[in-house]
Amino acid sequence: MKENNMQTLVKRFDENPLVTPSMLKPSAPDLEITCVFNPGAFQFEGKIWLLARVAERPVQKPGSVSFPILKEGEVTVLTFDTSDPKLDCHDPREIKYDGVGYLTTLSHLRLLCSTDGIHFTDPGLPALRGMGRNETLGIEDCRVSVLNDGRFVLTYSAVCTDGYGIGMRITRDWKSFENYGMVLPPSNKDCALFEEPIDGQYMAIHRPSGVIVGGHYMWIGTSPNLKHWGEHTCIAQCRPGKWDSARIGIGAAPIKTVAGWLVLYHGANEKNRYCVGAMLLDLKNPRQVIARMDEPLLEPTAVYEREGFFGNVIFSNGHILRGDQLFLYYGAADSVIAGAQISLTELLGRLVT
Amino acid sequence: MKENNMQTLVKRFDENPLVTPSMLKPSAPDLEITCVFNPGAFQFEGKIWLLARVAERPVQKPGSVSFPILKEGEVTVLTFDTSDPKLDCHDPREIKYDGVGYLTTLSHLRLLCSTDGIHFTDPGLPALRGMGRNETLGIEDCRVSVLNDGRFVLTYSAVCTDGYGIGMRITRDWKSFENYGMVLPPSNKDCALFEEPIDGQYMAIHRPSGVIVGGHYMWIGTSPNLKHWGEHTCIAQCRPGKWDSARIGIGAAPIKTVAGWLVLYHGANEKNRYCVGAMLLDLKNPRQVIARMDEPLLEPTAVYEREGFFGNVIFSNGHILRGDQLFLYYGAADSVIAGAQISLTELLGRLVT
């Protein structure tokens, strides 16, 4: 295997994994936490916060598959016999029953808090849960973008049996949240907002999925009001034969630098091996990709990245910038939360040359 | 086969098919018209107009597959050897080459004109063609919605190798068109606008495609300005075991009636047999389906509906209301344009009881 020089840029935290399921309490006594992963990240009131995805299900019994869904806001457990010919459960993450797709776990978002960005605790704040008919299978993988006026914009995967779309909620104080509904219809995952308007409009990078033509590519859209989106254009495709050959999607909000908008993104190949890569977008016209790393920045090599609920996955949708140091948080093997840090200057140096 | 009582409501025109490829001139001497189908329909300056989809390709030679794409606005022909192992052309409508999806034909939209709604001619007006990078594989299946202020809103499938989305153009005079860009990102087909705002917002029914969870279902979105869309909600799913078990999508603009918004839609089963059906939405809250016909209104039974480029297809995205008579125009077997008429009163009578 060719040595990947890019990975020497990144230093994983010695304390990894930072958060594991056993550190948290399930949200109900009859559920267990299967995974805590894919956190959004932000700074608020002098602390570093993660908005972690917590995936739960009942303790599984031999011969059946059980998973929770939300029915009028209440958790209801569905159980299917594994010998039922209508059941397809070959993927640990998903289930098909009689042609209808479900998920094996139900995810909510939980706030975890830290003073150093490494040691996180659960202060027991109210969780964010699926609301309404678009989110009966949960909410996942939330990006937190911070606007200049103090608003935190949460964009996440909203799931129900009708599909995966992008849901949005907005808060200023992390106590009250305004629900903006589904801002991008199915099938769409991985949406993060630019943290300032460009040419008078909000912009976001998102990941619609093509059927027949197209693929799991990265697109940009614009909005006058955050709630309604249009002017969609594809900005980056998968690269056949490379580590990001099968699907790509943005991490957290693009980072404004003198060289351009720095975008960390995930890419996966046909074997569902997820890595983190980087690209640079033109400052004035972010539809223009001006640089894209050949190799991934971060590949699943540590044991907690290779083995877990769904192995060989590094998925980052949260970062914090402290001076020149970028703290990158990520889900590892769809099981736990880990972190790494990187010098922004060094990263840009490699990306631009 | 059970008798379908609904179909007695519909009277096909004796003159069917109304428009065939041989009646039109190709847009370039080296192309042939493979299909003319799926027309939008509207009334303007006392006449009835169709905005027909015209699909073209070069005359095919044995041992190869040739199809046109747009490259910087110019038609360019790509040719692949049928023995090339990277080529997948088992579907007459689509091609995959080395993992990238293409279409076997390139579609533009052409205006056809009639005084009686039955005999149509091509007055030779400029065609509407794909523009920009979102439409390099053409534009298809245009719905024409008419707003009270005299604007005609064109919503169509915009295709490029990055995916199928919904493009929009707006005109008042059918001479100059304002391009609103891609209003709904992939994978999305079949979008039609309500012809008046509801609760101060524009609304449209569209058809995003689910991946893993969800399916090819009908959704509603809202917009303050026609260009940006949000608040997406699913309103109708496929019905397992019925004629609309695999995919559904709206026809032309919903028709306002005293009983509710009448929506004609297409449904297909797993064998890609496309029929037209009807549902009724609540006038004040069109997210609420108040009636849906069990049986299709129109099934492919005539020979021109059963046999053609892609047989057993009736696909309607255009209608005209003249008094109580609804003139329904449709693509038959993805090859020709046909029409039928139906009494609105009789249709509503069956739908509501």
XYZ file of C-alpha atoms in Angstrom:
706
model
C 0.000 0.000 0.000
C 1.264 3.428 -0.939
C 2.173 5.580 2.024
C -0.350 8.316 2.612
C 1.614 11.455 3.440
C -1.497 13.419 4.226
C -2.273 11.421 7.330
C 0.910 12.615 9.034
C -0.807 16.018 9.214
C -3.413 14.709 11.627
C -2.802 13.844 15.260
C -5.440 11.634 16.878
C -6.133 12.381 20.524
C -4.385 9.961 22.905
C -7.635 9.748 24.863
C -9.592 8.222 21.921
C -12.290 7.089 21.891
C -13.585 10.158 23.679
C -17.204 9.039 24.126
C -18.579 5.489 24.190
C -22.123 4.128 24.713
C -21.330 2.910 28.228
C -20.654 6.504 29.342
C -24.276 7.511 28.665
C -27.676 6.530 30.023
C -30.288 5.193 27.606
C -33.300 7.458 27.132
C -35.702 4.751 28.357
C -35.180 1.723 30.652
C -36.110 -0.817 27.966
C -33.616 0.564 25.419
C -29.855 0.205 25.125
C -27.477 2.595 23.441
C -26.001 0.785 20.452
C -23.854 3.652 19.162
C -22.866 7.190 20.049
C -21.284 8.814 17.031
C -21.251 11.468 14.281
C -21.366 14.552 16.512
C -21.896 18.140 15.474
C -19.557 20.472 17.383
C -19.726 24.099 18.518
C -18.510 26.556 21.111
C -21.005 28.190 23.468
C -20.605 30.068 26.755
C -16.883 29.295 26.896
C -17.261 25.538 26.499
C -16.916 23.020 23.703
C -20.073 21.076 22.958
C -20.857 18.012 20.923
C -24.329 17.335 19.598
C -23.914 13.566 19.445
C -26.064 11.095 17.594
C -27.259 8.453 20.037
C -28.691 5.311 18.415
C -30.848 3.056 20.557
C -32.793 -0.167 20.289
C -34.200 -2.803 22.632
C -31.899 -5.620 23.765
C -32.137 -8.086 20.881
C -33.576 -11.548 21.474
C -32.567 -14.613 19.440
C -34.833 -15.338 16.486
C -36.216 -11.821 16.130
C -35.270 -8.275 15.192
C -36.647 -5.400 17.273
C -36.314 -1.701 16.642
C -38.002 1.459 17.869
C -39.920 4.016 15.797
C -41.714 7.192 16.839
C -45.507 7.100 16.679
C -47.095 10.449 17.501
C -43.911 11.312 19.364
C -43.876 8.145 21.492
C -41.338 5.351 21.142
C -42.990 2.167 19.827
C -41.088 -1.067 19.270
C -41.614 -3.143 16.116
C -40.526 -6.799 16.172
C -40.112 -9.141 13.203
C -39.263 -12.823 13.173
C -35.880 -13.378 11.482
C -37.314 -16.391 9.620
C -40.056 -14.230 8.044
C -39.424 -14.314 4.276
C -40.634 -10.699 3.968
C -37.708 -9.552 6.153
C -34.363 -8.403 4.719
C -31.864 -7.530 7.457
C -28.503 -8.234 5.830
C -27.257 -4.682 6.554
C -26.745 -4.022 10.306
C -28.036 -0.446 9.807
C -31.190 -1.029 7.779
C -34.173 -3.338 7.476
C -36.608 -3.944 4.665
C -39.919 -5.522 5.522
C -42.484 -6.179 2.805
C -40.863 -3.531 0.635
C -40.822 -0.804 3.314
C -37.460 0.440 4.603
C -36.752 0.931 8.323
C -33.633 1.478 10.438
C -32.358 -1.001 13.042
C -31.881 1.782 15.588
C -33.659 5.038 16.463
C -31.382 8.074 16.781
C -31.747 11.234 18.814
C -29.250 14.053 19.394
C -27.681 14.646 22.798
C -25.599 17.552 24.102
C -22.223 16.652 25.618
C -19.989 19.247 27.238
C -16.243 19.813 27.733
C -13.837 22.496 28.883
C -10.768 21.096 27.065
C -12.350 19.581 23.971
C -11.213 16.106 24.978
C -13.050 15.087 28.140
C -16.802 15.179 27.577
C -19.646 14.616 30.008
C -23.422 14.441 29.637
C -24.911 17.333 31.632
C -28.372 15.775 31.243
C -29.900 18.513 29.084
C -33.065 17.703 27.111
C -32.286 15.658 24.009
C -33.373 16.700 20.530
C -35.719 14.064 19.148
C -37.588 13.415 15.933
C -40.717 15.566 15.626
C -43.659 15.133 13.296
C -44.254 12.785 10.406
C -40.963 13.464 8.594
C -38.864 12.212 11.526
C -40.577 9.050 12.785
C -37.376 7.030 12.211
C -35.245 9.605 14.021
C -32.783 12.425 13.409
C -29.099 11.894 12.619
C -25.691 13.401 11.887
C -26.368 17.013 12.801
C -24.168 19.844 11.543
C -24.115 23.014 13.641
C -23.338 26.204 11.720
C -22.993 29.497 13.577
C -24.183 32.718 11.947
C -22.785 36.147 12.826
C -26.058 37.180 14.455
C -25.689 34.454 17.076
C -28.004 31.905 15.523
C -26.977 28.252 15.536
C -28.383 26.482 12.477
C -28.820 22.728 12.914
C -29.042 20.684 9.719
C -29.542 16.963 10.092
C -30.856 13.845 8.383
C -34.588 13.582 9.046
C -35.799 10.029 8.491
C -39.205 8.438 8.062
C -40.501 5.556 5.951
C -41.079 8.061 3.116
C -37.344 8.819 2.857
C -34.273 10.630 4.155
C -34.352 14.437 3.871
C -32.628 17.395 5.517
C -34.347 18.840 8.581
C -33.437 22.201 10.095
C -33.851 23.721 13.542
C -32.476 27.058 14.706
C -31.554 28.184 18.219
C -29.774 31.046 19.931
C -29.697 29.737 23.503
C -29.811 25.935 23.125
C -33.008 25.965 25.144
C -35.655 26.932 22.615
C -35.536 25.742 19.021
C -37.445 26.944 15.995
C -38.355 24.105 13.637
C -37.798 25.020 9.972
C -39.176 21.702 8.721
C -37.708 19.636 5.921
C -35.582 22.045 3.885
C -34.382 19.519 1.288
C -36.517 16.579 0.175
C -35.340 12.953 -0.237
C -33.039 11.405 -0.853
C -30.685 13.872 0.816
C -28.110 13.574 3.593
C -25.120 15.603 4.729
C -26.027 19.272 4.666
C -23.947 22.094 6.166
C -24.423 25.834 5.901
C -21.822 28.438 4.999
C -21.601 30.584 8.131
C -22.090 33.869 6.287
C -24.245 34.880 3.298
C -22.481 35.101 -0.081
C -23.776 37.668 -2.578
C -26.668 38.332 -0.239
C -27.865 34.733 -0.058
C -27.394 31.873 2.330
C -25.634 28.896 0.819
C -25.353 25.272 1.837
C -23.568 22.196 0.592
C -25.769 19.119 0.524
C -25.804 15.576 -0.834
C -28.769 14.569 -2.956
C -28.650 11.046 -4.400
C -29.025 10.376 -8.096
C -31.049 7.460 -9.405
C -30.285 6.038 -12.896
C -28.126 9.072 -13.711
C -25.886 10.787 -11.182
C -24.641 9.472 -7.862
C -24.007 10.440 -4.257
C -22.363 13.769 -5.100
C -21.937 17.172 -3.424
C -24.186 20.050 -4.487
C -24.620 23.708 -3.507
C -27.965 25.458 -3.081
C -28.983 29.014 -2.136
C -31.667 30.446 0.132
C -33.047 33.900 0.958
C -34.432 32.831 4.359
C -32.847 29.458 5.339
C -36.238 27.720 5.010
C -36.552 27.607 1.221
C -33.746 26.428 -1.081
C -33.055 26.596 -4.801
C -30.446 27.206 -7.544
C -28.928 23.777 -6.998
C -25.677 22.902 -8.754
C -23.350 19.949 -8.449
C -19.859 20.942 -7.339
C -18.054 17.633 -6.835
C -18.476 14.041 -7.978
C -17.104 10.729 -6.792
C -13.749 9.712 -8.272
C -13.712 6.212 -9.807
C -10.840 4.064 -8.549
C -10.061 6.324 -5.602
C -10.983 6.158 -1.901
C -14.023 8.402 -2.591
C -15.377 6.398 -5.535
C -18.875 5.540 -4.274
C -20.205 8.453 -2.211
C -19.101 11.815 -0.898
C -20.713 14.333 1.464
C -19.751 17.457 3.379
C -18.535 17.337 6.983
C -19.306 20.421 9.071
C -19.589 24.048 7.878
C -16.988 25.226 5.341
C -14.116 27.079 7.019
C -13.280 30.520 5.615
C -9.541 30.926 4.976
C -7.456 33.333 2.923
C -6.967 30.589 0.338
C -10.666 29.756 -0.033
C -13.436 27.867 1.717
C -11.891 24.767 3.268
C -14.297 21.849 3.065
C -13.685 18.637 4.959
C -15.807 15.856 3.507
C -16.308 12.141 3.825
C -15.809 9.769 0.959
C -16.528 6.062 0.767
C -15.602 3.403 -1.735
C -17.701 0.465 -2.945
C -16.718 -1.479 0.193
C -18.271 1.225 2.421
C -14.875 2.254 3.784
C -15.343 5.862 4.941
C -12.444 8.353 5.097
C -12.154 12.123 5.534
C -10.756 14.269 2.735
C -10.372 17.960 1.966
C -11.155 20.361 -0.833
C -10.950 24.101 -1.301
C -13.680 26.243 -2.863
C -13.321 29.680 -4.392
C -14.132 32.374 -1.822
C -16.379 34.427 -4.074
C -17.860 31.581 -6.078
C -17.936 28.463 -3.899
C -19.386 26.473 -6.794
C -15.805 26.407 -8.068
C -13.536 23.706 -6.587
C -9.995 25.085 -6.725
C -8.190 22.190 -5.038
C -9.000 18.650 -3.912
C -6.671 16.296 -2.104
C -5.868 13.079 -3.885
C -5.449 11.117 -0.698
C -7.622 11.073 2.416
C -6.655 13.107 5.436
C -7.899 10.479 7.833
C -8.409 6.767 7.136
C -9.823 4.107 9.484
C -6.661 2.494 10.844
C -7.055 2.544 14.644
C -8.842 -0.462 16.117
C -11.843 1.621 17.266
C -12.170 2.867 13.664
C -11.871 -0.551 12.079
C -14.109 -2.547 14.395
C -17.583 -1.766 15.696
C -21.258 -1.632 14.748
C -20.251 -0.840 11.171
C -16.473 -1.102 10.789
C -13.951 0.821 8.702
C -15.785 4.106 9.057
C -14.543 7.581 9.909
C -17.361 10.103 9.578
C -16.842 13.684 10.679
C -19.592 16.295 10.877
C -18.155 18.491 13.627
C -15.107 20.676 14.098
C -13.928 23.536 16.293
C -11.283 26.075 15.343
C -9.025 27.287 18.151
C -6.347 29.587 16.745
C -4.553 27.584 14.076
C -5.681 24.259 15.514
C -8.660 22.488 14.034
C -10.240 20.017 16.454
C -11.937 17.396 14.330
C -14.597 15.171 15.925
C -15.805 12.032 14.245
C -17.816 8.871 14.563
C -15.585 5.784 14.444
C -16.971 2.473 13.152
C -20.500 3.893 13.686
C -19.926 3.102 17.386
C -17.986 5.734 19.317
C -16.775 9.332 19.121
C -13.112 10.092 18.559
C -11.147 13.246 17.818
C -8.001 14.531 16.177
C -6.293 17.833 15.659
C -4.595 19.441 12.725
C -2.830 22.693 11.950
C -4.894 24.737 9.531
C -1.769 26.339 8.087
C -0.128 22.984 7.393
C -3.317 21.583 5.865
C -3.745 24.562 3.557
C -0.062 24.332 2.629
C -0.539 20.787 1.362
C -3.853 21.512 -0.296
C -2.783 24.551 -2.283
C 0.591 23.365 -3.589
C -59.301 -9.431 -15.450
C -61.724 -7.400 -13.365
C -63.661 -4.843 -15.322
C -62.449 -1.330 -14.663
C -65.526 0.855 -14.413
C -63.501 4.020 -14.171
C -62.297 3.767 -17.722
C -65.808 4.168 -19.091
C -65.545 7.783 -17.887
C -62.845 8.556 -20.408
C -63.348 8.938 -24.128
C -60.197 8.652 -26.246
C -60.123 10.912 -29.303
C -60.990 9.062 -32.523
C -58.053 10.851 -34.172
C -55.440 9.243 -31.859
C -52.527 9.311 -32.028
C -52.660 13.082 -32.466
C -48.942 13.688 -33.022
C -46.305 11.243 -34.279
C -42.570 11.665 -34.981
C -43.098 11.614 -38.761
C -45.202 14.793 -38.527
C -42.208 16.802 -37.243
C -38.819 17.806 -38.584
C -35.707 16.789 -36.649
C -33.785 19.697 -35.157
C -30.615 18.786 -37.107
C -30.113 16.861 -40.363
C -28.076 14.084 -38.738
C -30.696 13.362 -36.052
C -33.974 11.492 -36.210
C -36.968 11.980 -33.960
C -37.383 8.784 -31.958
C -40.352 9.900 -29.881
C -42.712 12.835 -29.476
C -44.563 12.486 -26.213
C -45.424 13.716 -22.692
C -46.666 17.196 -23.622
C -47.485 20.054 -21.312
C -50.692 21.821 -22.411
C -52.029 25.356 -22.111
C -54.313 27.920 -23.731
C -52.835 31.124 -25.105
C -54.173 33.742 -27.498
C -57.304 31.699 -28.210
C -55.479 28.535 -29.186
C -54.599 25.249 -27.531
C -50.885 24.551 -27.311
C -48.831 21.525 -26.496
C -45.271 21.813 -25.250
C -44.176 18.427 -26.506
C -41.092 16.475 -25.525
C -39.167 15.603 -28.674
C -36.514 12.910 -28.199
C -33.812 12.617 -30.852
C -30.757 10.552 -31.630
C -28.629 9.736 -34.673
C -29.756 6.871 -36.918
C -28.337 3.803 -35.120
C -25.739 1.662 -36.845
C -25.303 -2.061 -36.165
C -22.697 -2.870 -33.509
C -22.766 0.525 -31.791
C -24.942 2.806 -29.700
C -24.941 6.532 -30.464
C -26.652 9.292 -28.528
C -26.417 13.069 -28.386
C -25.478 15.216 -25.391
C -25.139 18.987 -25.064
C -21.614 20.317 -24.667
C -21.513 24.058 -24.089
C -24.912 24.257 -25.743
C -23.883 22.331 -28.871
C -25.105 18.853 -29.755
C -22.255 16.322 -29.569
C -22.706 12.647 -30.382
C -21.166 9.940 -28.171
C -20.759 6.445 -29.660
C -19.997 3.222 -27.809
C -19.340 -0.240 -29.199
C -22.103 -2.635 -28.097
C -19.471 -5.295 -27.360
C -17.675 -2.976 -24.903
C -17.922 -4.693 -21.482
C -18.195 -1.277 -19.794
C -21.491 -0.634 -21.616
C -24.895 -1.496 -20.114
C -27.759 -0.726 -22.500
C -30.448 -3.226 -21.503
C -33.027 -0.440 -20.962
C -34.051 1.288 -24.228
C -34.213 4.632 -22.368
C -30.907 4.625 -20.476
C -27.268 3.727 -20.826
C -24.576 3.126 -18.253
C -20.989 3.389 -19.385
C -18.159 2.844 -16.921
C -20.504 3.643 -14.049
C -21.801 6.916 -15.536
C -25.465 7.145 -16.531
C -26.615 8.637 -19.846
C -29.850 8.667 -21.840
C -30.269 7.023 -25.236
C -31.984 10.129 -26.626
C -31.680 13.891 -26.114
C -34.971 15.695 -25.474
C -36.027 19.257 -26.175
C -39.460 20.881 -25.883
C -41.389 22.014 -28.930
C -44.530 24.142 -29.228
C -47.405 22.624 -31.230
C -50.579 24.550 -31.943
C -54.267 23.743 -32.484
C -57.612 25.479 -32.766
C -59.751 22.467 -31.829
C -57.474 20.660 -29.380
C -57.266 17.654 -31.674
C -55.426 18.653 -34.852
C -51.969 19.985 -33.998
C -49.318 21.501 -36.250
C -45.764 22.679 -35.663
C -45.668 26.440 -36.355
C -41.863 26.340 -36.290
C -41.357 28.449 -33.162
C -37.977 28.271 -31.411
C -37.661 25.102 -29.327
C -36.788 25.138 -25.639
C -33.496 23.316 -25.150
C -31.279 22.319 -22.252
C -29.205 25.235 -20.945
C -26.154 25.154 -18.718
C -24.475 22.333 -16.862
C -27.627 20.969 -15.185
C -29.299 20.191 -18.523
C -26.600 18.632 -20.723
C -28.708 15.473 -21.170
C -31.799 17.497 -22.056
C -35.106 18.687 -20.652
C -38.223 16.524 -20.397
C -41.891 16.205 -19.423
C -42.747 19.862 -18.900
C -45.767 20.922 -16.865
C -47.206 24.362 -17.660
C -49.001 26.054 -14.766
C -50.749 29.400 -15.306
C -50.771 31.972 -12.519
C -53.467 34.653 -12.181
C -50.986 37.386 -13.065
C -50.467 35.897 -16.527
C -47.220 34.077 -15.852
C -46.763 30.604 -17.283
C -44.545 28.520 -14.981
C -42.718 25.686 -16.731
C -41.476 22.869 -14.485
C -39.592 20.048 -16.158
C -37.035 17.311 -15.615
C -33.562 18.769 -16.046
C -31.021 16.033 -16.741
C -27.238 15.853 -16.662
C -24.786 13.134 -15.656
C -25.005 14.453 -12.065
C -28.686 13.565 -11.836
C -32.321 14.370 -12.608
C -33.707 17.523 -10.944
C -36.578 19.952 -11.524
C -35.795 22.958 -13.701
C -38.055 26.006 -13.960
C -38.533 28.706 -16.562
C -41.186 31.419 -16.529
C -42.725 33.305 -19.436
C -45.615 35.674 -20.097
C -45.452 35.831 -23.894
C -43.856 32.514 -24.945
C -41.077 34.530 -26.558
C -38.818 35.444 -23.657
C -38.186 33.076 -20.773
C -36.659 33.717 -17.380
C -34.555 30.816 -16.161
C -35.123 30.034 -12.468
C -32.479 27.307 -12.410
C -32.808 23.951 -10.690
C -35.523 24.427 -8.089
C -35.457 20.869 -6.702
C -32.259 18.811 -6.570
C -31.911 15.141 -7.611
C -33.374 12.725 -7.796
C -36.618 14.495 -8.601
C -39.099 14.256 -11.479
C -42.705 15.229 -12.020
C -43.294 18.664 -10.557
C -46.412 20.793 -11.064
C -47.409 24.039 -9.410
C -50.747 24.899 -7.837
C -52.027 27.791 -9.963
C -52.692 30.081 -7.016
C -50.900 30.673 -3.718
C -52.333 28.949 -0.641
C -51.942 30.685 2.722
C -49.711 33.246 1.014
C -47.244 30.719 -0.377
C -46.745 28.994 -3.687
C -47.092 25.241 -3.492
C -46.020 22.443 -5.792
C -46.379 18.693 -5.891
C -43.161 16.904 -6.777
C -41.643 13.442 -6.812
C -38.356 12.957 -4.996
C -36.992 9.404 -4.945
C -36.093 7.646 -1.730
C -33.008 5.475 -1.430
C -32.910 2.682 1.214
C -35.994 4.124 2.936
C -38.911 5.634 1.040
C -39.794 5.259 -2.614
C -41.038 7.144 -5.643
C -43.775 9.016 -3.778
C -45.608 12.347 -4.131
C -44.577 15.268 -1.927
C -45.675 18.892 -1.466
C -43.308 21.815 -0.961
C -43.833 25.557 -0.459
C -42.105 28.634 -1.835
C -42.250 32.391 -1.231
C -40.820 33.266 -4.662
C -41.030 30.160 -6.940
C -37.225 29.894 -7.008
C -36.592 28.524 -3.511
C -38.551 25.606 -2.012
C -38.944 24.112 1.453
C -41.362 22.622 4.014
C -41.477 19.334 2.124
C -43.991 16.697 3.209
C -45.009 13.408 1.648
C -48.688 13.308 0.721
C -49.098 9.991 -1.093
C -47.232 6.684 -1.314
C -47.296 3.789 -3.729
C -49.853 1.087 -2.981
C -48.400 -2.457 -2.848
C -50.306 -4.919 -4.995
C -52.142 -2.244 -6.973
C -51.518 -0.665 -10.388
C -49.530 2.153 -8.707
C -47.292 -0.094 -6.609
C -43.838 1.011 -7.828
C -43.925 4.748 -8.561
C -46.343 7.636 -8.643
C -46.000 11.261 -9.784
C -48.259 14.214 -10.507
C -49.593 14.966 -13.992
C -50.249 18.644 -14.727
C -51.308 21.378 -12.286
C -53.952 20.434 -9.701
C -57.451 21.512 -10.797
C -59.432 23.573 -8.302
C -62.985 22.240 -7.850
C -65.672 22.733 -5.217
C -64.857 19.262 -3.872
C -61.110 19.867 -3.537
C -57.953 19.974 -5.651
C -58.304 17.327 -8.341
C -54.943 15.710 -9.029
C -54.403 13.445 -12.005
C -51.264 11.389 -11.508
C -49.395 8.550 -13.118
C -48.686 5.317 -11.364
C -46.593 2.382 -12.494
C -46.224 -1.142 -11.215
C -43.046 -3.251 -11.000
C -43.434 -4.124 -14.696
C -43.241 -0.430 -15.663
C -46.862 -0.376 -16.802
C -47.927 3.273 -16.514
C -51.570 4.313 -15.981
C -53.324 7.549 -15.033
C -55.235 7.801 -11.758
C -56.951 10.501 -9.730
C -56.952 11.811 -6.187
C -58.559 14.718 -4.418
C -56.763 17.005 -1.966
C -58.311 19.226 0.675
C -58.808 22.767 -0.675
C -57.364 24.560 2.355
C -54.726 21.986 3.283
C -53.624 20.169 0.121
C -51.301 17.977 2.199
C -54.460 16.077 3.075
C -55.617 13.467 0.538
C -59.391 13.219 0.907
C -60.078 10.679 -1.855
C -58.042 8.410 -4.118
C -59.397 6.177 -6.854
C -58.757 2.469 -6.421
C -58.618 1.826 -10.140
C -56.842 3.771 -12.871
C -58.754 6.224 -15.001
C -56.786 5.340 -18.102
C -54.808 2.140 -18.767
C -52.659 1.306 -21.808
C -55.059 -0.787 -23.894
C -54.993 0.801 -27.375
C -52.315 -0.513 -29.704
C -50.454 2.842 -29.773
C -50.353 2.699 -25.956
C -49.200 -0.900 -25.766
C -46.525 -0.870 -28.462
C -43.745 1.623 -29.102
C -40.348 2.815 -27.898
C -41.300 1.778 -24.371
C -44.625 -0.028 -24.413
C -47.543 -0.151 -21.976
C -47.158 3.456 -20.964
C -49.721 6.233 -20.583
C -48.083 9.332 -19.125
C -50.029 12.572 -18.884
C -48.537 15.911 -17.892
C -50.912 18.229 -19.740
C -54.591 19.036 -19.619
C -56.952 21.799 -20.688
C -60.284 22.575 -19.091
C -63.056 23.759 -21.412
C -66.277 24.161 -19.480
C -66.951 20.801 -17.872
C -64.753 18.940 -20.344
C -61.212 18.064 -19.395
C -58.990 17.466 -22.420
C -56.256 15.130 -21.272
C -53.080 14.859 -23.374
C -50.612 12.058 -22.861
C -47.568 10.294 -24.141
C -48.415 6.776 -25.355
C -45.768 4.025 -25.267
C -43.116 6.791 -24.962
C -43.625 7.271 -28.732
C -46.573 9.442 -29.705
C -49.058 11.948 -28.311
C -52.669 10.972 -27.775
C -55.641 12.601 -26.084
C -58.895 11.858 -24.342
C -61.719 13.793 -22.775
C -63.665 13.420 -19.606
C -66.483 15.209 -17.834
C -65.188 16.850 -14.675
C -68.575 16.467 -13.004
C -68.714 12.754 -13.707
C -65.140 12.242 -12.544
C -65.725 14.079 -9.283
C -68.943 12.135 -8.804
C -67.028 8.856 -8.883
C -64.140 10.149 -6.811
C -66.166 11.596 -3.966
C -68.728 8.851 -3.448
